[in-house]
Amino acid sequence: MWFVIWAEDAPNSLDARRATRPAHLERLQQLQADGRLLVAGPCPAIASSDPGDAGFTGSMVVAEFDSLEEAKRWADADPYFAAGVYAKVTVKPYIKALP
């Protein structure tokens, strides 16, 4: 089943986000290689594809997992979470309706 992982960034976490980004992307690329990634990306703090020092407010991932527990374990192991980038992570089942 698909699951949405909604993560909210901690205040002043942009430097940690930048430093940890390669490890974070590596995990997402593995999901993609396994055919289990629907979409993933950050939420900029301003309406810009390059927010610069304004940074980000969080991230969203929609990926396929066997269970809610597996999706939560995957989210909890994210390098952003370990580095303190994420203040809160919510994982919920997701049904792709369109397109």
Coordinates of C-alpha atoms in Angstrom, one line a residue:
M1 CA 0.0 0.0 0.0
W2 CA 1.0 3.6 -0.5
F3 CA 1.9 5.7 2.6
V4 CA 2.4 9.4 2.9
I5 CA 5.3 10.6 5.1
W6 CA 4.8 14.2 6.2
A7 CA 7.8 15.7 8.0
E8 CA 8.0 19.1 9.6
D9 CA 11.4 20.8 9.9
A10 CA 12.7 21.9 13.3
P11 CA 13.5 25.7 13.6
N12 CA 17.0 26.7 12.4
S13 CA 17.7 23.3 10.8
L14 CA 18.7 24.4 7.4
D15 CA 22.5 23.8 7.9
A16 CA 21.8 20.2 9.2
R17 CA 19.4 19.7 6.2
R18 CA 22.1 20.7 3.7
A19 CA 24.8 18.6 5.4
T20 CA 22.6 15.5 5.6
R21 CA 20.9 15.8 2.1
P22 CA 23.2 13.3 0.3
A23 CA 22.3 10.5 2.7
H24 CA 18.7 11.4 2.7
L25 CA 18.6 11.3 -1.1
E26 CA 20.4 8.0 -1.2
R27 CA 17.5 6.3 0.7
L28 CA 14.9 7.9 -1.6
Q29 CA 16.9 6.8 -4.7
Q30 CA 16.8 3.2 -3.4
L31 CA 13.0 3.4 -3.0
Q32 CA 12.9 4.7 -6.6
A33 CA 15.2 1.9 -7.9
D34 CA 12.9 -0.6 -6.2
G35 CA 9.9 0.9 -7.9
R36 CA 8.3 1.9 -4.6
L37 CA 8.5 5.7 -4.8
L38 CA 5.6 7.7 -6.1
V39 CA 6.8 11.2 -5.3
A40 CA 9.1 13.0 -2.8
G41 CA 10.3 16.5 -2.2
P42 CA 10.8 19.4 0.2
C43 CA 8.4 22.2 1.1
P44 CA 10.1 25.5 0.6
A45 CA 9.5 28.2 3.2
I46 CA 8.8 30.7 0.4
A47 CA 7.1 30.3 -3.0
S48 CA 10.3 29.6 -4.9
S49 CA 12.0 26.5 -6.3
D50 CA 15.2 27.8 -4.8
P51 CA 14.4 29.3 -1.4
G52 CA 18.0 30.0 -0.5
D53 CA 18.5 31.0 3.2
A54 CA 14.7 31.0 3.7
G55 CA 15.0 27.2 3.8
F56 CA 12.3 24.7 4.1
T57 CA 9.4 23.9 6.3
G58 CA 9.4 20.1 5.8
S59 CA 9.2 17.3 3.3
M60 CA 6.7 14.9 1.8
V61 CA 7.3 11.3 0.6
V62 CA 4.7 9.0 -0.9
A63 CA 6.1 5.5 -1.1
E64 CA 4.9 1.9 -1.1
F65 CA 5.4 -0.3 2.0
D66 CA 4.0 -3.6 3.2
S67 CA 2.6 -2.1 6.4
L68 CA 2.1 1.1 8.4
E69 CA 4.7 -0.2 10.8
E70 CA 7.3 -0.7 8.0
A71 CA 6.6 2.8 6.7
K72 CA 7.1 4.3 10.2
R73 CA 10.4 2.3 10.7
W74 CA 11.6 3.6 7.3
A75 CA 10.7 7.2 8.3
D76 CA 12.3 6.9 11.7
A77 CA 15.5 5.8 10.1
D78 CA 15.8 8.9 7.9
P79 CA 19.1 10.7 8.2
Y80 CA 17.2 14.0 8.5
F81 CA 15.4 12.7 11.6
A82 CA 18.7 11.5 13.2
A83 CA 20.3 14.9 12.4
G84 CA 17.5 16.9 14.0
V85 CA 16.2 18.3 10.8
Y86 CA 12.7 16.9 11.4
A87 CA 10.8 18.0 14.5
K88 CA 7.8 15.9 13.7
V89 CA 7.0 13.1 11.3
T90 CA 3.5 11.8 10.5
V91 CA 2.9 8.6 8.5
K92 CA -0.5 7.7 7.1
P93 CA -1.9 5.3 4.6
Y94 CA -2.5 6.9 1.2
I95 CA -4.7 6.1 -1.8
K96 CA -3.7 7.5 -5.1
A97 CA -7.0 8.5 -6.8
L98 CA -5.8 10.7 -9.7
P99 CA -4.2 10.9 -12.2

